């Protein structure tokens, strides 16, 4: 029907249909344009992240071997073998020890240092000094502290200055000291990042609650406990998440400093996985370890995200 013979209601419906059609065409064009721009990133993520993850999961259900590829379908055989191995229980226990250490010590020390440095004239210089180890490779840190802990290393030499006899302690060779020694080296590298993040959180705190606490005559400890700490909880939780993930995946420090010396004393899931894959060529078995580790990390991260969301709701 020609437009000049249409009523106003019919013209309105035709115009509305044309607008909706044009809008759908524009939305389709926008989606394809967005997909075109995202395709390099999607290919990179899919090829470098998602494909290896799913391929690793598939390998864990087979008897895949190096240079031979797929040999035989194993089902849950690798997982049954894994859970029956006492080394796996030891690795899990040591890994959670590392997670607890990574959660408590860097966060607590980072918060303590951040509160002490906040507002000081030498804050920027101190931040640079504390953060400097973070820019070094973990392997380099491990080598450095390996020589510090050596029987003829710097630590024993310093202790010898306060002793009437030469000190010859094998810090990395004794079950009683090896874990603490590696923890100190790890802490030396990681506390700087926690400190910087918490300093940023302190700098972003609103001034009104702090000023109100000062007017009410609150002490420094009361202000920190009842005002600063609750406002800083979202930042603290971010630091906790980063620290926990680092604790689950720590490898370089343990491998370089305490690979074989105490045996199972420092065996973590990452070290266990590496040994099974690259030293024993049990690739399918190592893939099962990686899957278990990935599931644990995802579960902990999911719980932390839920906790973070609840804390942010309470602090608003």
mmCIF file with all atom_site columns, N, CA and C in Angstrom, residues 21-79:
data_model
loop_
_atom_site.group_PDB
_atom_site.id
_atom_site.type_symbol
_atom_site.label_atom_id
_atom_site.label_alt_id
_atom_site.label_comp_id
_atom_site.label_asym_id
_atom_site.label_entity_id
_atom_site.label_seq_id
_atom_site.pdbx_PDB_ins_code
_atom_site.Cartn_x
_atom_site.Cartn_y
_atom_site.Cartn_z
_atom_site.occupancy
_atom_site.B_iso_or_equiv
_atom_site.pdbx_formal_charge
_atom_site.auth_seq_id
_atom_site.auth_comp_id
_atom_site.auth_asym_id
_atom_site.auth_atom_id
_atom_site.pdbx_PDB_model_num
ATOM 1   N N  . UNK A 1 21 ? 14.153 -2.968  12.633 1.00 0.00 ? 21 UNK A N  1
ATOM 2   C CA . UNK A 1 21 ? 14.978 -3.736  11.697 1.00 0.00 ? 21 UNK A CA 1
ATOM 3   C C  . UNK A 1 21 ? 16.366 -3.134  11.582 1.00 0.00 ? 21 UNK A C  1
ATOM 4   N N  . UNK A 1 22 ? 16.418 -1.809  11.463 1.00 0.00 ? 22 UNK A N  1
ATOM 5   C CA . UNK A 1 22 ? 17.715 -1.138  11.382 1.00 0.00 ? 22 UNK A CA 1
ATOM 6   C C  . UNK A 1 22 ? 18.514 -1.318  12.669 1.00 0.00 ? 22 UNK A C  1
ATOM 7   N N  . UNK A 1 23 ? 17.803 -1.307  13.803 1.00 0.00 ? 23 UNK A N  1
ATOM 8   C CA . UNK A 1 23 ? 18.481 -1.487  15.083 1.00 0.00 ? 23 UNK A CA 1
ATOM 9   C C  . UNK A 1 23 ? 19.060 -2.892  15.195 1.00 0.00 ? 23 UNK A C  1
ATOM 10  N N  . UNK A 1 24 ? 18.314 -3.906  14.743 1.00 0.00 ? 24 UNK A N  1
ATOM 11  C CA . UNK A 1 24 ? 18.832 -5.275  14.772 1.00 0.00 ? 24 UNK A CA 1
ATOM 12  C C  . UNK A 1 24 ? 20.032 -5.423  13.850 1.00 0.00 ? 24 UNK A C  1
ATOM 13  N N  . UNK A 1 25 ? 19.954 -4.770  12.677 1.00 0.00 ? 25 UNK A N  1
ATOM 14  C CA . UNK A 1 25 ? 21.083 -4.820  11.754 1.00 0.00 ? 25 UNK A CA 1
ATOM 15  C C  . UNK A 1 25 ? 22.322 -4.176  12.365 1.00 0.00 ? 25 UNK A C  1
ATOM 16  N N  . UNK A 1 26 ? 22.106 -3.060  13.064 1.00 0.00 ? 26 UNK A N  1
ATOM 17  C CA . UNK A 1 26 ? 23.219 -2.370  13.710 1.00 0.00 ? 26 UNK A CA 1
ATOM 18  C C  . UNK A 1 26 ? 23.813 -3.212  14.835 1.00 0.00 ? 26 UNK A C  1
ATOM 19  N N  . UNK A 1 27 ? 22.957 -3.901  15.605 1.00 0.00 ? 27 UNK A N  1
ATOM 20  C CA . UNK A 1 27 ? 23.446 -4.746  16.688 1.00 0.00 ? 27 UNK A CA 1
ATOM 21  C C  . UNK A 1 27 ? 24.262 -5.916  16.149 1.00 0.00 ? 27 UNK A C  1
ATOM 22  N N  . UNK A 1 28 ? 23.775 -6.540  15.034 1.00 0.00 ? 28 UNK A N  1
ATOM 23  C CA . UNK A 1 28 ? 24.534 -7.635  14.429 1.00 0.00 ? 28 UNK A CA 1
ATOM 24  C C  . UNK A 1 28 ? 25.881 -7.141  13.936 1.00 0.00 ? 28 UNK A C  1
ATOM 25  N N  . UNK A 1 29 ? 25.896 -5.979  13.305 1.00 0.00 ? 29 UNK A N  1
ATOM 26  C CA . UNK A 1 29 ? 27.151 -5.423  12.798 1.00 0.00 ? 29 UNK A CA 1
ATOM 27  C C  . UNK A 1 29 ? 28.104 -5.115  13.953 1.00 0.00 ? 29 UNK A C  1
ATOM 28  N N  . UNK A 1 30 ? 27.545 -4.605  15.052 1.00 0.00 ? 30 UNK A N  1
ATOM 29  C CA . UNK A 1 30 ? 28.383 -4.280  16.210 1.00 0.00 ? 30 UNK A CA 1
ATOM 30  C C  . UNK A 1 30 ? 28.972 -5.540  16.832 1.00 0.00 ? 30 UNK A C  1
ATOM 31  N N  . UNK A 1 31 ? 28.164 -6.606  16.900 1.00 0.00 ? 31 UNK A N  1
ATOM 32  C CA . UNK A 1 31 ? 28.668 -7.852  17.474 1.00 0.00 ? 31 UNK A CA 1
ATOM 33  C C  . UNK A 1 31 ? 29.790 -8.431  16.634 1.00 0.00 ? 31 UNK A C  1
ATOM 34  N N  . UNK A 1 32 ? 29.609 -8.436  15.304 1.00 0.00 ? 32 UNK A N  1
ATOM 35  C CA . UNK A 1 32 ? 30.647 -8.966  14.430 1.00 0.00 ? 32 UNK A CA 1
ATOM 36  C C  . UNK A 1 32 ? 31.904 -8.109  14.473 1.00 0.00 ? 32 UNK A C  1
ATOM 37  N N  . UNK A 1 33 ? 31.710 -6.797  14.591 1.00 0.00 ? 33 UNK A N  1
ATOM 38  C CA . UNK A 1 33 ? 32.874 -5.910  14.709 1.00 0.00 ? 33 UNK A CA 1
ATOM 39  C C  . UNK A 1 33 ? 33.630 -6.166  16.000 1.00 0.00 ? 33 UNK A C  1
ATOM 40  N N  . UNK A 1 34 ? 32.878 -6.295  17.101 1.00 0.00 ? 34 UNK A N  1
ATOM 41  C CA . UNK A 1 34 ? 33.511 -6.588  18.387 1.00 0.00 ? 34 UNK A CA 1
ATOM 42  C C  . UNK A 1 34 ? 34.224 -7.936  18.352 1.00 0.00 ? 34 UNK A C  1
ATOM 43  N N  . UNK A 1 35 ? 33.584 -8.937  17.726 1.00 0.00 ? 35 UNK A N  1
ATOM 44  C CA . UNK A 1 35 ? 34.194 -10.255 17.632 1.00 0.00 ? 35 UNK A CA 1
ATOM 45  C C  . UNK A 1 35 ? 35.475 -10.205 16.803 1.00 0.00 ? 35 UNK A C  1
ATOM 46  N N  . UNK A 1 36 ? 35.475 -9.395  15.735 1.00 0.00 ? 36 UNK A N  1
ATOM 47  C CA . UNK A 1 36 ? 36.672 -9.266  14.903 1.00 0.00 ? 36 UNK A CA 1
ATOM 48  C C  . UNK A 1 36 ? 37.829 -8.676  15.698 1.00 0.00 ? 36 UNK A C  1
ATOM 49  N N  . UNK A 1 37 ? 37.536 -7.667  16.525 1.00 0.00 ? 37 UNK A N  1
ATOM 50  C CA . UNK A 1 37 ? 38.591 -7.067  17.340 1.00 0.00 ? 37 UNK A CA 1
ATOM 51  C C  . UNK A 1 37 ? 39.048 -8.005  18.460 1.00 0.00 ? 37 UNK A C  1
ATOM 52  N N  . UNK A 1 38 ? 38.114 -8.837  18.966 1.00 0.00 ? 38 UNK A N  1
ATOM 53  C CA . UNK A 1 38 ? 38.450 -9.741  20.061 1.00 0.00 ? 38 UNK A CA 1
ATOM 54  C C  . UNK A 1 38 ? 39.101 -11.037 19.586 1.00 0.00 ? 38 UNK A C  1
ATOM 55  N N  . UNK A 1 39 ? 38.992 -11.350 18.298 1.00 0.00 ? 39 UNK A N  1
ATOM 56  C CA . UNK A 1 39 ? 39.455 -12.646 17.811 1.00 0.00 ? 39 UNK A CA 1
ATOM 57  C C  . UNK A 1 39 ? 40.931 -12.916 18.084 1.00 0.00 ? 39 UNK A C  1
ATOM 58  N N  . UNK A 1 40 ? 41.855 -11.947 17.935 1.00 0.00 ? 40 UNK A N  1
ATOM 59  C CA . UNK A 1 40 ? 43.250 -12.263 18.288 1.00 0.00 ? 40 UNK A CA 1
ATOM 60  C C  . UNK A 1 40 ? 43.409 -12.674 19.746 1.00 0.00 ? 40 UNK A C  1
ATOM 61  N N  . UNK A 1 41 ? 42.745 -11.944 20.649 1.00 0.00 ? 41 UNK A N  1
ATOM 62  C CA . UNK A 1 41 ? 42.832 -12.290 22.067 1.00 0.00 ? 41 UNK A CA 1
ATOM 63  C C  . UNK A 1 41 ? 42.177 -13.640 22.348 1.00 0.00 ? 41 UNK A C  1
ATOM 64  N N  . UNK A 1 42 ? 41.018 -13.916 21.689 1.00 0.00 ? 42 UNK A N  1
ATOM 65  C CA . UNK A 1 42 ? 40.344 -15.195 21.890 1.00 0.00 ? 42 UNK A CA 1
ATOM 66  C C  . UNK A 1 42 ? 41.201 -16.352 21.388 1.00 0.00 ? 42 UNK A C  1
ATOM 67  N N  . UNK A 1 43 ? 41.848 -16.164 20.244 1.00 0.00 ? 43 UNK A N  1
ATOM 68  C CA . UNK A 1 43 ? 42.731 -17.206 19.715 1.00 0.00 ? 43 UNK A CA 1
ATOM 69  C C  . UNK A 1 43 ? 43.924 -17.427 20.641 1.00 0.00 ? 43 UNK A C  1
ATOM 70  N N  . UNK A 1 44 ? 44.453 -16.328 21.168 1.00 0.00 ? 44 UNK A N  1
ATOM 71  C CA . UNK A 1 44 ? 45.597 -16.442 22.068 1.00 0.00 ? 44 UNK A CA 1
ATOM 72  C C  . UNK A 1 44 ? 45.208 -17.159 23.357 1.00 0.00 ? 44 UNK A C  1
ATOM 73  N N  . UNK A 1 45 ? 44.079 -16.747 23.946 1.00 0.00 ? 45 UNK A N  1
ATOM 74  C CA . UNK A 1 45 ? 43.626 -17.381 25.190 1.00 0.00 ? 45 UNK A CA 1
ATOM 75  C C  . UNK A 1 45 ? 43.257 -18.838 24.941 1.00 0.00 ? 45 UNK A C  1
ATOM 76  N N  . UNK A 1 46 ? 42.544 -19.078 23.829 1.00 0.00 ? 46 UNK A N  1
ATOM 77  C CA . UNK A 1 46 ? 42.147 -20.447 23.526 1.00 0.00 ? 46 UNK A CA 1
ATOM 78  C C  . UNK A 1 46 ? 43.336 -21.344 23.230 1.00 0.00 ? 46 UNK A C  1
ATOM 79  N N  . UNK A 1 47 ? 44.300 -20.820 22.463 1.00 0.00 ? 47 UNK A N  1
ATOM 80  C CA . UNK A 1 47 ? 45.444 -21.643 22.075 1.00 0.00 ? 47 UNK A CA 1
ATOM 81  C C  . UNK A 1 47 ? 46.478 -21.804 23.166 1.00 0.00 ? 47 UNK A C  1
ATOM 82  N N  . UNK A 1 48 ? 46.674 -20.764 23.972 1.00 0.00 ? 48 UNK A N  1
ATOM 83  C CA . UNK A 1 48 ? 47.733 -20.783 24.970 1.00 0.00 ? 48 UNK A CA 1
ATOM 84  C C  . UNK A 1 48 ? 47.248 -21.154 26.368 1.00 0.00 ? 48 UNK A C  1
ATOM 85  N N  . UNK A 1 49 ? 45.943 -21.101 26.614 1.00 0.00 ? 49 UNK A N  1
ATOM 86  C CA . UNK A 1 49 ? 45.431 -21.365 27.952 1.00 0.00 ? 49 UNK A CA 1
ATOM 87  C C  . UNK A 1 49 ? 44.388 -22.475 27.965 1.00 0.00 ? 49 UNK A C  1
ATOM 88  N N  . UNK A 1 50 ? 43.280 -22.282 27.249 1.00 0.00 ? 50 UNK A N  1
ATOM 89  C CA . UNK A 1 50 ? 42.178 -23.238 27.338 1.00 0.00 ? 50 UNK A CA 1
ATOM 90  C C  . UNK A 1 50 ? 42.541 -24.592 26.736 1.00 0.00 ? 50 UNK A C  1
ATOM 91  N N  . UNK A 1 51 ? 43.163 -24.582 25.553 1.00 0.00 ? 51 UNK A N  1
ATOM 92  C CA . UNK A 1 51 ? 43.518 -25.855 24.924 1.00 0.00 ? 51 UNK A CA 1
ATOM 93  C C  . UNK A 1 51 ? 44.480 -26.679 25.781 1.00 0.00 ? 51 UNK A C  1
ATOM 94  N N  . UNK A 1 52 ? 45.570 -26.085 26.308 1.00 0.00 ? 52 UNK A N  1
ATOM 95  C CA . UNK A 1 52 ? 46.446 -26.883 27.182 1.00 0.00 ? 52 UNK A CA 1
ATOM 96  C C  . UNK A 1 52 ? 45.740 -27.417 28.427 1.00 0.00 ? 52 UNK A C  1
ATOM 97  N N  . UNK A 1 53 ? 44.814 -26.619 28.983 1.00 0.00 ? 53 UNK A N  1
ATOM 98  C CA . UNK A 1 53 ? 44.105 -27.073 30.184 1.00 0.00 ? 53 UNK A CA 1
ATOM 99  C C  . UNK A 1 53 ? 43.265 -28.308 29.870 1.00 0.00 ? 53 UNK A C  1
ATOM 100 N N  . UNK A 1 54 ? 42.459 -28.229 28.812 1.00 0.00 ? 54 UNK A N  1
ATOM 101 C CA . UNK A 1 54 ? 41.596 -29.363 28.474 1.00 0.00 ? 54 UNK A CA 1
ATOM 102 C C  . UNK A 1 54 ? 42.409 -30.562 27.981 1.00 0.00 ? 54 UNK A C  1
ATOM 103 N N  . UNK A 1 55 ? 43.514 -30.290 27.286 1.00 0.00 ? 55 UNK A N  1
ATOM 104 C CA . UNK A 1 55 ? 44.379 -31.388 26.836 1.00 0.00 ? 55 UNK A CA 1
ATOM 105 C C  . UNK A 1 55 ? 45.026 -32.084 28.030 1.00 0.00 ? 55 UNK A C  1
ATOM 106 N N  . UNK A 1 56 ? 45.415 -31.303 29.036 1.00 0.00 ? 56 UNK A N  1
ATOM 107 C CA . UNK A 1 56 ? 45.987 -31.885 30.245 1.00 0.00 ? 56 UNK A CA 1
ATOM 108 C C  . UNK A 1 56 ? 44.969 -32.752 30.973 1.00 0.00 ? 56 UNK A C  1
ATOM 109 N N  . UNK A 1 57 ? 43.712 -32.275 31.035 1.00 0.00 ? 57 UNK A N  1
ATOM 110 C CA . UNK A 1 57 ? 42.656 -33.073 31.676 1.00 0.00 ? 57 UNK A CA 1
ATOM 111 C C  . UNK A 1 57 ? 42.465 -34.394 30.932 1.00 0.00 ? 57 UNK A C  1
ATOM 112 N N  . UNK A 1 58 ? 42.481 -34.342 29.609 1.00 0.00 ? 58 UNK A N  1
ATOM 113 C CA . UNK A 1 58 ? 42.320 -35.556 28.810 1.00 0.00 ? 58 UNK A CA 1
ATOM 114 C C  . UNK A 1 58 ? 43.485 -36.515 29.042 1.00 0.00 ? 58 UNK A C  1
ATOM 115 N N  . UNK A 1 59 ? 44.701 -35.995 29.096 1.00 0.00 ? 59 UNK A N  1
ATOM 116 C CA . UNK A 1 59 ? 45.868 -36.844 29.311 1.00 0.00 ? 59 UNK A CA 1
ATOM 117 C C  . UNK A 1 59 ? 45.777 -37.566 30.657 1.00 0.00 ? 59 UNK A C  1
ATOM 118 N N  . UNK A 1 60 ? 45.218 -36.905 31.660 1.00 0.00 ? 60 UNK A N  1
ATOM 119 C CA . UNK A 1 60 ? 45.159 -37.510 32.992 1.00 0.00 ? 60 UNK A CA 1
ATOM 120 C C  . UNK A 1 60 ? 44.286 -38.757 33.035 1.00 0.00 ? 60 UNK A C  1
ATOM 121 N N  . UNK A 1 61 ? 43.463 -38.975 32.011 1.00 0.00 ? 61 UNK A N  1
ATOM 122 C CA . UNK A 1 61 ? 42.618 -40.170 31.954 1.00 0.00 ? 61 UNK A CA 1
ATOM 123 C C  . UNK A 1 61 ? 43.197 -41.226 31.015 1.00 0.00 ? 61 UNK A C  1
ATOM 124 N N  . UNK A 1 62 ? 44.442 -41.055 30.611 1.00 0.00 ? 62 UNK A N  1
ATOM 125 C CA . UNK A 1 62 ? 45.081 -42.002 29.690 1.00 0.00 ? 62 UNK A CA 1
ATOM 126 C C  . UNK A 1 62 ? 46.392 -42.494 30.300 1.00 0.00 ? 62 UNK A C  1
ATOM 127 N N  . UNK A 1 63 ? 47.115 -43.283 29.523 1.00 0.00 ? 63 UNK A N  1
ATOM 128 C CA . UNK A 1 63 ? 48.479 -43.694 29.864 1.00 0.00 ? 63 UNK A CA 1
ATOM 129 C C  . UNK A 1 63 ? 49.454 -43.054 28.879 1.00 0.00 ? 63 UNK A C  1
ATOM 130 N N  . UNK A 1 64 ? 49.241 -41.779 28.659 1.00 0.00 ? 64 UNK A N  1
ATOM 131 C CA . UNK A 1 64 ? 50.046 -41.013 27.695 1.00 0.00 ? 64 UNK A CA 1
ATOM 132 C C  . UNK A 1 64 ? 51.512 -41.035 28.103 1.00 0.00 ? 64 UNK A C  1
ATOM 133 N N  . UNK A 1 65 ? 52.392 -41.261 27.124 1.00 0.00 ? 65 UNK A N  1
ATOM 134 C CA . UNK A 1 65 ? 53.824 -41.311 27.393 1.00 0.00 ? 65 UNK A CA 1
ATOM 135 C C  . UNK A 1 65 ? 54.569 -40.404 26.426 1.00 0.00 ? 65 UNK A C  1
ATOM 136 N N  . UNK A 1 66 ? 55.693 -39.911 26.901 1.00 0.00 ? 66 UNK A N  1
ATOM 137 C CA . UNK A 1 66 ? 56.519 -39.020 26.087 1.00 0.00 ? 66 UNK A CA 1
ATOM 138 C C  . UNK A 1 66 ? 57.015 -39.751 24.847 1.00 0.00 ? 66 UNK A C  1
ATOM 139 N N  . UNK A 1 67 ? 56.933 -39.058 23.709 1.00 0.00 ? 67 UNK A N  1
ATOM 140 C CA . UNK A 1 67 ? 57.373 -39.547 22.399 1.00 0.00 ? 67 UNK A CA 1
ATOM 141 C C  . UNK A 1 67 ? 56.497 -40.684 21.868 1.00 0.00 ? 67 UNK A C  1
ATOM 142 N N  . UNK A 1 68 ? 55.516 -41.121 22.675 1.00 0.00 ? 68 UNK A N  1
ATOM 143 C CA . UNK A 1 68 ? 54.632 -42.180 22.209 1.00 0.00 ? 68 UNK A CA 1
ATOM 144 C C  . UNK A 1 68 ? 53.196 -41.705 22.104 1.00 0.00 ? 68 UNK A C  1
ATOM 145 N N  . UNK A 1 69 ? 52.893 -40.622 22.830 1.00 0.00 ? 69 UNK A N  1
ATOM 146 C CA . UNK A 1 69 ? 51.553 -40.078 22.774 1.00 0.00 ? 69 UNK A CA 1
ATOM 147 C C  . UNK A 1 69 ? 50.546 -40.987 23.452 1.00 0.00 ? 69 UNK A C  1
ATOM 148 N N  . UNK A 1 70 ? 49.325 -41.012 22.898 1.00 0.00 ? 70 UNK A N  1
ATOM 149 C CA . UNK A 1 70 ? 48.248 -41.800 23.490 1.00 0.00 ? 70 UNK A CA 1
ATOM 150 C C  . UNK A 1 70 ? 48.570 -43.286 23.374 1.00 0.00 ? 70 UNK A C  1
ATOM 151 N N  . UNK A 1 71 ? 48.579 -43.948 24.508 1.00 0.00 ? 71 UNK A N  1
ATOM 152 C CA . UNK A 1 71 ? 48.912 -45.364 24.533 1.00 0.00 ? 71 UNK A CA 1
ATOM 153 C C  . UNK A 1 71 ? 47.689 -46.219 24.845 1.00 0.00 ? 71 UNK A C  1
ATOM 154 N N  . UNK A 1 72 ? 46.995 -45.837 25.921 1.00 0.00 ? 72 UNK A N  1
ATOM 155 C CA . UNK A 1 72 ? 45.855 -46.635 26.355 1.00 0.00 ? 72 UNK A CA 1
ATOM 156 C C  . UNK A 1 72 ? 44.984 -45.790 27.266 1.00 0.00 ? 72 UNK A C  1
ATOM 157 N N  . UNK A 1 73 ? 43.667 -45.969 27.170 1.00 0.00 ? 73 UNK A N  1
ATOM 158 C CA . UNK A 1 73 ? 42.742 -45.252 28.032 1.00 0.00 ? 73 UNK A CA 1
ATOM 159 C C  . UNK A 1 73 ? 42.800 -45.853 29.434 1.00 0.00 ? 73 UNK A C  1
ATOM 160 N N  . UNK A 1 74 ? 42.966 -44.980 30.454 1.00 0.00 ? 74 UNK A N  1
ATOM 161 C CA . UNK A 1 74 ? 43.153 -45.461 31.822 1.00 0.00 ? 74 UNK A CA 1
ATOM 162 C C  . UNK A 1 74 ? 41.985 -45.139 32.730 1.00 0.00 ? 74 UNK A C  1
ATOM 163 N N  . UNK A 1 75 ? 41.040 -44.308 32.286 1.00 0.00 ? 75 UNK A N  1
ATOM 164 C CA . UNK A 1 75 ? 39.941 -43.922 33.149 1.00 0.00 ? 75 UNK A CA 1
ATOM 165 C C  . UNK A 1 75 ? 40.433 -43.154 34.355 1.00 0.00 ? 75 UNK A C  1
ATOM 166 N N  . UNK A 1 76 ? 39.982 -43.579 35.535 1.00 0.00 ? 76 UNK A N  1
ATOM 167 C CA . UNK A 1 76 ? 40.421 -42.929 36.781 1.00 0.00 ? 76 UNK A CA 1
ATOM 168 C C  . UNK A 1 76 ? 41.634 -43.630 37.393 1.00 0.00 ? 76 UNK A C  1
ATOM 169 N N  . UNK A 1 77 ? 42.325 -44.418 36.589 1.00 0.00 ? 77 UNK A N  1
ATOM 170 C CA . UNK A 1 77 ? 43.460 -45.170 37.103 1.00 0.00 ? 77 UNK A CA 1
ATOM 171 C C  . UNK A 1 77 ? 44.566 -44.291 37.657 1.00 0.00 ? 77 UNK A C  1
ATOM 172 N N  . UNK A 1 78 ? 44.861 -43.186 36.973 1.00 0.00 ? 78 UNK A N  1
ATOM 173 C CA . UNK A 1 78 ? 45.915 -42.288 37.447 1.00 0.00 ? 78 UNK A CA 1
ATOM 174 C C  . UNK A 1 78 ? 45.528 -41.645 38.776 1.00 0.00 ? 78 UNK A C  1
ATOM 175 N N  . UNK A 1 79 ? 44.258 -41.321 38.925 1.00 0.00 ? 79 UNK A N  1
ATOM 176 C CA . UNK A 1 79 ? 43.801 -40.706 40.172 1.00 0.00 ? 79 UNK A CA 1
ATOM 177 C C  . UNK A 1 79 ? 43.792 -41.713 41.316 1.00 0.00 ? 79 UNK A C  1
#
